[in-house]
């Protein structure tokens, strides 16, 4: 504009203040190990997954990440979580946010449970005990799988203070299951998690293509794999052999065992049978309908897990999150309703709690951590989940999980991209 003086602001310069300069220097050197560096830089579980991919052979990574057939089930679950919109309240005093939950009489710091996963020592040589140690350090629940590579006794000895649940497959010979249950009882596992979505094994095409075998076999391609991931192979060869540890000493090969662990003739009467054999709580994992949830509630179970096994069994079943509100409405007053599948962030966990779940189970999220960097990697995954979960509680104006559930969430329309 004409007539106005042209203003130019200049900064006044001083002699450099070296004391101040020195005070703002961060003297901590970046981690030299690429493994540690990747862990400390990770901001999401996806970052940990990228790091994991670099550390283990493809066959191992694919075994963890893969699902059945077209892998649509797990993708739909992930998409459902991203469609959730939180209800939020403003101007609540969120100076103190309490993310703890009491599950079967035990108070835990987060409503996040370590799901049972078989063969964990394939992902990292310390395996189940490393994961359980993180559960203990963070006051969380760890679930040991029937197909664990660490036995119930070994786990209890390695991490005596962890809240521990045991996952059971009803084996073809029911007496065999009793021998496994006995180990869980003798080693103070509090809850039995009965997995029922595996009458037969899911068809995991990545594993077929990669020629996955347990234990890993040496072929020509293995030699290339060793060259690319020498540390993983070194750990495999220099630590205890990989086995289904709960069956140690049984006169059966791994292949024979794998064939008898899944039982195609499992029915609701097995739940009644188990009720008589196990004094503690029973949770049935793999529920995919309201009708089955009601049936199990009538049989006196203490909880159910809405789950499609992370999409690793039936591919195109219902999306657990989408049936959660209806299931909670039908049975939530009588039993605890848990959920799992594709929970990769604290926001995902928050979504499930807001839609009525008692707690969530996570599988792959912690397996990415253990593959990337062992116990430190799992610790980082929990740090990320906790940070995002607590932050979301504060930003939605909720101080307790009860308030989170009351405030609720909506799953946005299916048609949007
Ligand atoms: C590598 C792997 C192994 C698993 N092994 C078992 C198992 O032995 N028993 C079981 O009940 N579920 C098993 N599951 C399923 C998990 O308990 C859980 O239902 C699933 O991982 C949840 O989905 P998410 O991985 O997307 O969190 C396994 C899952 C993965 C990824």
Tab-separated table of C-alpha atoms and ligand atoms in Angstrom:
chain	number	residue	atom	x	y	z
A	1	UNK	CA	0.000	0.000	0.000
A	2	UNK	CA	1.180	3.478	-0.854
A	3	UNK	CA	2.314	5.824	1.860
A	4	UNK	CA	3.008	3.190	4.524
A	5	UNK	CA	6.604	2.872	5.848
A	6	UNK	CA	8.250	-0.458	4.991
A	7	UNK	CA	8.908	-2.357	8.241
A	8	UNK	CA	11.812	-4.733	8.600
A	9	UNK	CA	12.309	-6.614	11.886
A	10	UNK	CA	15.877	-7.487	12.753
A	11	UNK	CA	17.011	-9.898	15.406
A	12	UNK	CA	19.421	-8.522	18.005
A	13	UNK	CA	22.599	-10.592	18.173
A	14	UNK	CA	24.495	-11.533	21.336
A	15	UNK	CA	27.825	-13.150	21.918
A	16	UNK	CA	27.123	-16.969	21.812
A	17	UNK	CA	26.030	-18.361	25.189
A	18	UNK	CA	28.193	-21.485	25.391
A	19	UNK	CA	26.801	-22.496	28.779
A	20	UNK	CA	23.274	-22.614	27.350
A	21	UNK	CA	24.521	-24.379	24.212
A	22	UNK	CA	26.246	-27.019	26.365
A	23	UNK	CA	23.115	-27.485	28.496
A	24	UNK	CA	20.925	-28.418	25.517
A	25	UNK	CA	23.275	-31.022	24.074
A	26	UNK	CA	21.975	-34.565	24.548
A	27	UNK	CA	25.079	-36.526	25.412
A	28	UNK	CA	23.481	-39.962	25.023
A	29	UNK	CA	25.045	-41.763	22.071
A	30	UNK	CA	22.648	-43.479	19.657
A	31	UNK	CA	22.581	-47.270	20.109
A	32	UNK	CA	25.248	-48.941	17.995
A	33	UNK	CA	23.356	-52.184	17.519
A	34	UNK	CA	20.888	-51.814	14.620
A	35	UNK	CA	18.503	-54.047	16.542
A	36	UNK	CA	18.465	-51.761	19.603
A	37	UNK	CA	18.320	-48.652	17.397
A	38	UNK	CA	15.255	-49.915	15.527
A	39	UNK	CA	13.528	-50.786	18.801
A	40	UNK	CA	14.205	-47.443	20.396
A	41	UNK	CA	13.007	-45.539	17.295
A	42	UNK	CA	9.791	-47.577	16.816
A	43	UNK	CA	6.596	-45.590	17.251
A	44	UNK	CA	4.064	-48.220	16.189
A	45	UNK	CA	3.654	-51.981	16.190
A	46	UNK	CA	4.004	-51.744	12.398
A	47	UNK	CA	7.500	-50.285	12.941
A	48	UNK	CA	8.324	-53.330	15.071
A	49	UNK	CA	6.964	-55.597	12.331
A	50	UNK	CA	9.285	-53.973	9.785
A	51	UNK	CA	12.224	-54.499	12.138
A	52	UNK	CA	11.143	-58.118	12.720
A	53	UNK	CA	11.122	-58.816	8.993
A	54	UNK	CA	14.816	-57.987	8.865
A	55	UNK	CA	15.715	-60.323	11.728
A	56	UNK	CA	14.102	-63.682	11.002
A	57	UNK	CA	13.931	-65.934	7.922
A	58	UNK	CA	10.962	-65.338	5.617
A	59	UNK	CA	9.421	-68.692	6.529
A	60	UNK	CA	9.232	-67.616	10.197
A	61	UNK	CA	7.917	-64.109	9.505
A	62	UNK	CA	5.265	-65.477	7.156
A	63	UNK	CA	4.225	-68.099	9.713
A	64	UNK	CA	3.460	-65.270	12.157
A	65	UNK	CA	1.978	-62.729	9.793
A	66	UNK	CA	0.073	-65.084	7.523
A	67	UNK	CA	-3.554	-66.166	7.804
A	68	UNK	CA	-5.648	-68.807	6.058
A	69	UNK	CA	-6.486	-69.019	2.342
A	70	UNK	CA	-7.195	-65.550	0.906
A	71	UNK	CA	-6.312	-63.836	4.220
A	72	UNK	CA	-9.557	-61.881	4.027
A	73	UNK	CA	-10.639	-62.544	7.622
A	74	UNK	CA	-7.665	-60.822	9.210
A	75	UNK	CA	-7.828	-57.933	6.732
A	76	UNK	CA	-11.532	-57.407	7.515
A	77	UNK	CA	-10.797	-57.381	11.234
A	78	UNK	CA	-8.115	-54.744	10.773
A	79	UNK	CA	-10.457	-52.680	8.602
A	80	UNK	CA	-13.220	-52.904	11.226
A	81	UNK	CA	-10.919	-51.411	13.864
A	82	UNK	CA	-10.010	-48.531	11.603
A	83	UNK	CA	-13.721	-47.754	11.118
A	84	UNK	CA	-14.321	-47.227	14.841
A	85	UNK	CA	-15.111	-43.708	15.976
A	86	UNK	CA	-14.813	-42.883	19.668
A	87	UNK	CA	-17.381	-40.881	21.586
A	88	UNK	CA	-15.592	-38.221	23.576
A	89	UNK	CA	-16.276	-35.774	26.348
A	90	UNK	CA	-14.513	-32.483	26.976
A	91	UNK	CA	-13.376	-30.770	30.126
A	92	UNK	CA	-13.150	-33.745	32.431
A	93	UNK	CA	-10.269	-33.732	34.862
A	94	UNK	CA	-7.984	-36.409	33.417
A	95	UNK	CA	-4.964	-35.678	35.590
A	96	UNK	CA	-5.166	-39.279	36.722
A	97	UNK	CA	-6.141	-41.953	34.231
A	98	UNK	CA	-6.513	-45.493	35.545
A	99	UNK	CA	-6.241	-48.182	32.847
A	100	UNK	CA	-6.337	-51.112	35.282
A	101	UNK	CA	-8.901	-53.901	35.196
A	102	UNK	CA	-9.747	-56.725	37.590
A	103	UNK	CA	-9.993	-60.028	35.751
A	104	UNK	CA	-11.125	-63.073	37.721
A	105	UNK	CA	-10.082	-61.392	40.953
A	106	UNK	CA	-6.624	-60.276	39.778
A	107	UNK	CA	-5.909	-56.613	39.176
A	108	UNK	CA	-3.847	-56.004	36.032
A	109	UNK	CA	-2.463	-52.708	34.726
A	110	UNK	CA	-4.036	-52.811	31.248
A	111	UNK	CA	-6.950	-54.710	29.683
A	112	UNK	CA	-4.431	-56.306	27.317
A	113	UNK	CA	-3.604	-60.010	27.582
A	114	UNK	CA	-0.857	-61.976	25.834
A	115	UNK	CA	-2.676	-64.458	23.569
A	116	UNK	CA	-1.456	-68.066	23.371
A	117	UNK	CA	0.884	-68.650	20.448
A	118	UNK	CA	2.547	-71.922	19.592
A	119	UNK	CA	6.241	-72.376	18.725
A	120	UNK	CA	7.317	-69.033	20.190
A	121	UNK	CA	10.938	-70.195	20.384
A	122	UNK	CA	10.903	-70.353	16.593
A	123	UNK	CA	10.451	-66.579	16.571
A	124	UNK	CA	13.137	-65.943	19.186
A	125	UNK	CA	15.315	-68.404	21.050
A	126	UNK	CA	14.161	-67.318	24.532
A	127	UNK	CA	10.546	-67.558	23.374
A	128	UNK	CA	7.671	-67.903	25.826
A	129	UNK	CA	9.714	-66.996	28.918
A	130	UNK	CA	10.856	-63.702	27.372
A	131	UNK	CA	7.250	-62.756	26.627
A	132	UNK	CA	6.024	-63.868	30.058
A	133	UNK	CA	8.790	-61.807	31.714
A	134	UNK	CA	7.399	-58.687	30.015
A	135	UNK	CA	3.907	-59.645	31.182
A	136	UNK	CA	5.219	-59.956	34.753
A	137	UNK	CA	7.151	-56.666	34.599
A	138	UNK	CA	4.026	-54.852	33.404
A	139	UNK	CA	1.533	-56.668	35.639
A	140	UNK	CA	-0.286	-58.280	32.712
A	141	UNK	CA	-1.612	-61.783	31.981
A	142	UNK	CA	0.352	-64.281	29.888
A	143	UNK	CA	-1.326	-67.280	28.221
A	144	UNK	CA	0.843	-70.309	27.484
A	145	UNK	CA	-0.182	-72.439	24.491
A	146	UNK	CA	-0.555	-76.228	24.510
A	147	UNK	CA	1.810	-76.013	21.552
A	148	UNK	CA	4.338	-73.932	23.482
A	149	UNK	CA	8.031	-74.575	23.105
A	150	UNK	CA	8.377	-73.998	26.864
A	151	UNK	CA	6.605	-76.356	29.271
A	152	UNK	CA	4.205	-75.147	32.002
A	153	UNK	CA	6.823	-76.088	34.636
A	154	UNK	CA	9.636	-74.286	32.809
A	155	UNK	CA	7.544	-71.157	32.412
A	156	UNK	CA	6.470	-71.141	36.058
A	157	UNK	CA	10.094	-71.582	37.144
A	158	UNK	CA	11.416	-68.869	34.814
A	159	UNK	CA	8.760	-66.260	35.650
A	160	UNK	CA	7.201	-67.345	38.949
A	161	UNK	CA	5.212	-64.159	39.577
A	162	UNK	CA	3.464	-63.813	36.230
A	163	UNK	CA	-0.345	-64.020	36.128
A	164	UNK	CA	-0.642	-67.098	33.963
A	165	UNK	CA	-3.385	-68.773	31.990
A	166	UNK	CA	-3.072	-72.014	30.066
A	167	UNK	CA	-4.563	-72.594	26.611
A	168	UNK	CA	-5.836	-76.084	25.961
A	169	UNK	CA	-6.678	-77.982	22.814
A	170	UNK	CA	-9.021	-80.909	23.463
A	171	UNK	CA	-6.926	-83.710	22.025
A	172	UNK	CA	-8.292	-86.652	20.077
A	173	UNK	CA	-7.581	-88.876	23.037
A	174	UNK	CA	-9.217	-87.030	25.962
A	175	UNK	CA	-6.888	-88.763	28.434
A	176	UNK	CA	-3.985	-86.986	26.731
A	177	UNK	CA	-5.665	-83.660	27.459
A	178	UNK	CA	-5.956	-84.618	31.127
A	179	UNK	CA	-2.196	-85.148	31.323
A	180	UNK	CA	-1.681	-81.657	29.919
A	181	UNK	CA	-4.243	-80.104	32.275
A	182	UNK	CA	-2.415	-81.737	35.188
A	183	UNK	CA	0.746	-79.815	34.271
A	184	UNK	CA	-1.227	-76.564	34.206
A	185	UNK	CA	-2.752	-77.300	37.618
A	186	UNK	CA	0.542	-78.327	39.224
A	187	UNK	CA	2.197	-75.140	38.030
A	188	UNK	CA	-0.508	-72.783	39.270
A	189	UNK	CA	-2.044	-71.644	36.016
A	190	UNK	CA	-5.213	-69.834	37.077
A	191	UNK	CA	-7.446	-70.065	34.015
A	192	UNK	CA	-7.939	-72.657	31.307
A	193	UNK	CA	-8.494	-71.168	27.859
A	194	UNK	CA	-10.134	-73.797	25.704
A	195	UNK	CA	-9.555	-73.127	22.003
A	196	UNK	CA	-12.401	-74.505	19.891
A	197	UNK	CA	-11.907	-73.039	16.427
A	198	UNK	CA	-9.469	-75.731	15.305
A	199	UNK	CA	-11.500	-78.900	14.633
A	200	UNK	CA	-9.085	-79.166	11.718
A	201	UNK	CA	-6.088	-77.071	10.833
A	202	UNK	CA	-6.583	-73.877	8.791
A	203	UNK	CA	-5.085	-73.770	5.328
A	204	UNK	CA	-2.203	-71.334	5.561
A	205	UNK	CA	-0.967	-71.022	2.051
A	206	UNK	CA	2.133	-68.995	2.890
A	207	UNK	CA	3.350	-71.897	5.052
A	208	UNK	CA	2.634	-74.391	2.263
A	209	UNK	CA	4.480	-72.251	-0.265
A	210	UNK	CA	7.430	-71.727	2.064
A	211	UNK	CA	7.551	-75.426	2.934
A	212	UNK	CA	7.316	-74.681	6.677
A	213	UNK	CA	8.159	-77.651	8.853
A	214	UNK	CA	8.468	-77.916	12.618
A	215	UNK	CA	11.321	-78.259	13.428
A	216	UNK	CA	12.848	-76.418	10.462
A	217	UNK	CA	14.522	-78.757	7.967
A	218	UNK	CA	17.726	-78.075	6.130
A	219	UNK	CA	17.319	-77.823	2.358
A	220	UNK	CA	19.277	-76.038	-0.316
A	221	UNK	CA	17.146	-72.927	0.181
A	222	UNK	CA	17.914	-73.056	3.910
A	223	UNK	CA	21.568	-72.432	3.150
A	224	UNK	CA	20.671	-69.114	1.486
A	225	UNK	CA	18.411	-68.307	4.378
A	226	UNK	CA	21.235	-68.968	6.850
A	227	UNK	CA	23.489	-66.649	4.920
A	228	UNK	CA	20.883	-63.891	5.157
A	229	UNK	CA	19.852	-64.333	8.822
A	230	UNK	CA	22.896	-65.933	10.465
A	231	UNK	CA	22.129	-64.785	14.010
A	232	UNK	CA	18.664	-66.382	14.016
A	233	UNK	CA	20.148	-69.659	12.779
A	234	UNK	CA	23.034	-69.491	15.238
A	235	UNK	CA	20.549	-69.079	18.073
A	236	UNK	CA	18.514	-72.007	16.763
A	237	UNK	CA	21.509	-74.328	16.667
A	238	UNK	CA	23.025	-73.278	19.974
A	239	UNK	CA	19.952	-73.362	22.228
A	240	UNK	CA	17.527	-76.092	23.356
A	241	UNK	CA	15.902	-78.021	20.529
A	242	UNK	CA	12.500	-76.893	19.318
A	243	UNK	CA	9.731	-79.145	20.590
A	244	UNK	CA	6.197	-79.075	21.969
A	245	UNK	CA	7.518	-78.876	25.511
A	246	UNK	CA	4.339	-79.995	27.296
A	247	UNK	CA	4.683	-83.340	25.504
A	248	UNK	CA	8.340	-83.902	26.295
A	249	UNK	CA	9.046	-87.563	26.902
A	250	UNK	CA	5.948	-88.732	24.998
A	251	UNK	CA	6.604	-91.483	22.562
A	252	UNK	CA	5.407	-89.486	19.516
A	253	UNK	CA	7.113	-87.524	16.785
A	254	UNK	CA	6.258	-83.864	16.286
A	255	UNK	CA	4.260	-84.708	13.185
A	256	UNK	CA	2.256	-87.376	15.050
A	257	UNK	CA	1.635	-84.998	17.930
A	258	UNK	CA	0.492	-82.190	15.652
A	259	UNK	CA	-1.975	-84.628	14.094
A	260	UNK	CA	-3.552	-85.579	17.435
A	261	UNK	CA	-3.686	-82.158	19.072
A	262	UNK	CA	-6.600	-80.909	16.958
A	263	UNK	CA	-9.760	-82.836	17.524
A	264	UNK	CA	-12.458	-82.847	14.805
A	265	UNK	CA	-15.003	-84.450	17.139
A	266	UNK	CA	-14.995	-81.690	19.787
A	267	UNK	CA	-18.532	-80.751	20.936
A	268	UNK	CA	-20.272	-78.824	23.710
A	269	UNK	CA	-20.185	-81.949	25.885
A	270	UNK	CA	-16.411	-81.475	26.100
A	271	UNK	CA	-17.049	-78.214	27.915
A	272	UNK	CA	-19.227	-80.052	30.452
A	273	UNK	CA	-16.483	-82.676	30.833
A	274	UNK	CA	-13.842	-80.018	31.313
A	275	UNK	CA	-15.952	-78.202	33.898
A	276	UNK	CA	-15.648	-81.336	36.063
A	277	UNK	CA	-11.903	-81.708	35.474
A	278	UNK	CA	-10.797	-78.120	36.119
A	279	UNK	CA	-11.529	-76.265	39.356
A	280	UNK	CA	-10.442	-72.821	38.131
A	281	UNK	CA	-12.071	-70.548	35.580
A	282	UNK	CA	-12.711	-71.705	32.006
A	283	UNK	CA	-12.751	-69.402	28.994
A	284	UNK	CA	-13.738	-70.668	25.561
A	285	UNK	CA	-11.721	-69.094	22.732
A	286	UNK	CA	-12.878	-69.003	19.136
A	287	UNK	CA	-16.534	-68.035	19.592
A	288	UNK	CA	-17.989	-66.517	16.425
A	289	UNK	CA	-21.722	-66.173	17.019
A	290	UNK	CA	-24.265	-64.897	19.531
A	291	UNK	CA	-26.001	-68.295	19.618
A	292	UNK	CA	-22.799	-70.132	20.589
A	293	UNK	CA	-22.020	-67.487	23.203
A	294	UNK	CA	-25.447	-68.094	24.774
A	295	UNK	CA	-25.002	-71.873	24.648
A	296	UNK	CA	-21.609	-71.680	26.385
A	297	UNK	CA	-22.963	-69.325	29.015
A	298	UNK	CA	-25.631	-71.909	29.828
A	299	UNK	CA	-22.877	-74.506	30.269
A	300	UNK	CA	-21.319	-72.384	32.992
A	301	UNK	CA	-18.120	-71.111	31.411
A	302	UNK	CA	-16.600	-68.029	33.012
A	303	UNK	CA	-15.657	-66.197	29.855
A	304	UNK	CA	-15.539	-66.332	26.083
A	305	UNK	CA	-13.100	-64.963	23.531
A	306	UNK	CA	-14.632	-63.707	20.316
A	307	UNK	CA	-11.925	-64.755	17.930
A	308	UNK	CA	-11.254	-66.073	14.469
A	309	UNK	CA	-7.765	-67.170	15.524
A	310	UNK	CA	-6.341	-64.076	13.847
A	311	UNK	CA	-7.872	-65.263	10.542
A	312	UNK	CA	-5.666	-68.354	10.646
A	313	UNK	CA	-8.502	-70.883	10.681
A	314	UNK	CA	-11.820	-70.059	8.971
A	315	UNK	CA	-11.033	-67.258	6.553
A	316	UNK	CA	-14.362	-65.588	5.863
A	317	UNK	CA	-16.127	-65.855	9.219
A	318	UNK	CA	-17.808	-62.999	11.062
A	319	UNK	CA	-15.580	-60.121	12.111
A	320	UNK	CA	-15.266	-60.427	15.916
A	321	UNK	CA	-15.468	-56.654	16.521
A	322	UNK	CA	-18.666	-56.364	14.510
A	323	UNK	CA	-20.491	-58.948	16.636
A	324	UNK	CA	-19.006	-57.748	19.940
A	325	UNK	CA	-21.793	-55.310	20.953
A	326	UNK	CA	-24.497	-57.901	20.252
A	327	UNK	CA	-22.656	-60.630	22.171
A	328	UNK	CA	-22.020	-58.325	25.143
A	329	UNK	CA	-25.702	-57.452	25.159
A	330	UNK	CA	-26.692	-61.118	25.120
A	331	UNK	CA	-24.272	-62.594	27.686
A	332	UNK	CA	-22.116	-59.766	29.076
A	333	UNK	CA	-23.859	-59.711	32.455
A	334	UNK	CA	-23.165	-63.396	33.048
A	335	UNK	CA	-19.707	-63.976	31.552
A	336	UNK	CA	-16.674	-61.891	30.686
A	337	UNK	CA	-16.420	-61.221	26.960
A	338	UNK	CA	-12.890	-60.980	25.566
A	339	UNK	CA	-11.897	-60.380	21.950
A	340	UNK	CA	-8.867	-60.745	19.717
A	341	UNK	CA	-7.657	-60.425	16.137
A	342	UNK	CA	-5.802	-57.581	14.417
A	343	UNK	CA	-5.292	-55.493	17.549
A	344	UNK	CA	-2.169	-53.565	16.630
A	345	UNK	CA	-2.430	-50.377	18.646
A	346	UNK	CA	-3.654	-48.905	21.894
A	347	UNK	CA	-6.458	-47.276	19.920
A	348	UNK	CA	-7.587	-50.701	18.656
A	349	UNK	CA	-7.619	-51.994	22.232
A	350	UNK	CA	-9.551	-48.907	23.322
A	351	UNK	CA	-12.114	-49.517	20.539
A	352	UNK	CA	-12.832	-53.030	21.796
A	353	UNK	CA	-13.150	-51.901	25.415
A	354	UNK	CA	-15.440	-49.029	24.417
A	355	UNK	CA	-17.635	-51.527	22.551
A	356	UNK	CA	-17.959	-53.626	25.700
A	357	UNK	CA	-15.040	-56.079	25.908
A	358	UNK	CA	-13.614	-56.959	29.313
A	359	UNK	CA	-10.116	-57.094	27.812
A	360	UNK	CA	-8.369	-57.851	24.519
A	361	UNK	CA	-5.856	-60.519	23.607
A	362	UNK	CA	-2.929	-59.686	21.347
A	363	UNK	CA	-0.935	-62.229	19.347
A	364	UNK	CA	1.029	-60.912	16.404
A	365	UNK	CA	1.694	-57.531	18.027
A	366	UNK	CA	3.951	-59.071	20.661
A	367	UNK	CA	5.348	-61.682	18.275
A	368	UNK	CA	6.634	-58.866	16.047
A	369	UNK	CA	8.330	-57.460	19.141
A	370	UNK	CA	9.935	-60.753	20.115
A	371	UNK	CA	11.139	-61.419	16.558
A	372	UNK	CA	12.573	-57.904	16.272
A	373	UNK	CA	14.428	-57.754	19.559
A	374	UNK	CA	13.512	-60.488	22.047
A	375	UNK	CA	12.316	-59.347	25.451
A	376	UNK	CA	13.268	-55.719	24.740
A	377	UNK	CA	11.100	-55.807	21.607
A	378	UNK	CA	8.062	-57.108	23.513
A	379	UNK	CA	8.642	-54.482	26.202
A	380	UNK	CA	8.600	-51.819	23.479
A	381	UNK	CA	5.345	-53.135	22.029
A	382	UNK	CA	3.687	-52.914	25.438
A	383	UNK	CA	5.099	-49.417	25.939
A	384	UNK	CA	3.533	-48.349	22.612
A	385	UNK	CA	0.172	-50.000	23.359
A	386	UNK	CA	0.061	-48.495	26.848
A	387	UNK	CA	1.055	-44.999	25.656
A	388	UNK	CA	-1.660	-44.908	22.982
A	389	UNK	CA	-4.319	-46.505	25.188
A	390	UNK	CA	-3.818	-44.109	28.107
A	391	UNK	CA	-3.534	-41.125	25.771
A	392	UNK	CA	-6.835	-42.072	24.110
A	393	UNK	CA	-8.496	-42.416	27.515
A	394	UNK	CA	-7.392	-38.912	28.458
A	395	UNK	CA	-8.386	-37.375	25.118
A	396	UNK	CA	-11.845	-38.945	25.238
A	397	UNK	CA	-12.288	-37.676	28.804
A	398	UNK	CA	-12.374	-41.100	30.462
A	399	UNK	CA	-10.593	-41.844	33.716
A	400	UNK	CA	-11.494	-45.506	34.169
A	401	UNK	CA	-12.391	-48.443	31.932
A	402	UNK	CA	-15.926	-48.272	33.319
A	403	UNK	CA	-16.156	-44.726	31.943
A	404	UNK	CA	-14.667	-45.896	28.617
A	405	UNK	CA	-17.423	-48.510	28.273
A	406	UNK	CA	-20.133	-46.041	29.288
A	407	UNK	CA	-18.877	-43.511	26.790
A	408	UNK	CA	-18.811	-46.130	23.998
A	409	UNK	CA	-17.919	-45.941	20.332
A	410	UNK	CA	-19.544	-46.456	16.948
A	411	UNK	CA	-18.461	-48.571	14.006
A	412	UNK	CA	-18.855	-46.282	11.030
A	413	UNK	CA	-20.798	-47.323	7.973
A	414	UNK	CA	-19.531	-50.277	5.963
A	415	UNK	CA	-19.769	-48.443	2.642
A	416	UNK	CA	-17.084	-45.840	3.202
A	417	UNK	CA	-13.591	-46.529	1.921
B	1	LIG	C1	2.041	-67.560	15.238
B	1	LIG	C2	0.741	-67.773	15.932
B	1	LIG	C3	0.551	-68.934	16.665
B	1	LIG	C4	-0.664	-69.142	17.327
B	1	LIG	N1	-0.820	-70.257	18.107
B	1	LIG	C5	-1.960	-70.424	18.823
B	1	LIG	C6	-2.105	-71.503	19.716
B	1	LIG	O1	-1.213	-72.320	19.877
B	1	LIG	N2	-3.282	-71.616	20.391
B	1	LIG	C7	-4.308	-70.716	20.243
B	1	LIG	O2	-5.348	-70.857	20.877
B	1	LIG	N3	-4.172	-69.666	19.401
B	1	LIG	C8	-3.032	-69.493	18.710
B	1	LIG	N4	-2.895	-68.405	17.897
B	1	LIG	C9	-3.986	-67.419	17.810
B	1	LIG	C10	-3.837	-66.340	18.895
B	1	LIG	O3	-4.050	-66.849	20.173
B	1	LIG	C11	-4.835	-65.194	18.666
B	1	LIG	O4	-6.125	-65.710	18.585
B	1	LIG	C12	-4.517	-64.395	17.402
B	1	LIG	O5	-3.136	-64.278	17.237
B	1	LIG	C13	-5.143	-63.016	17.508
B	1	LIG	O6	-4.888	-62.279	16.350
B	1	LIG	P1	-3.655	-61.256	16.199
B	1	LIG	O7	-2.447	-62.109	16.012
B	1	LIG	O8	-3.978	-60.481	14.980
B	1	LIG	O9	-3.551	-60.450	17.473
B	1	LIG	C14	-1.697	-68.176	17.226
B	1	LIG	C15	-1.482	-67.023	16.480
B	1	LIG	C16	-0.270	-66.802	15.844
B	1	LIG	C17	-0.075	-65.533	15.091
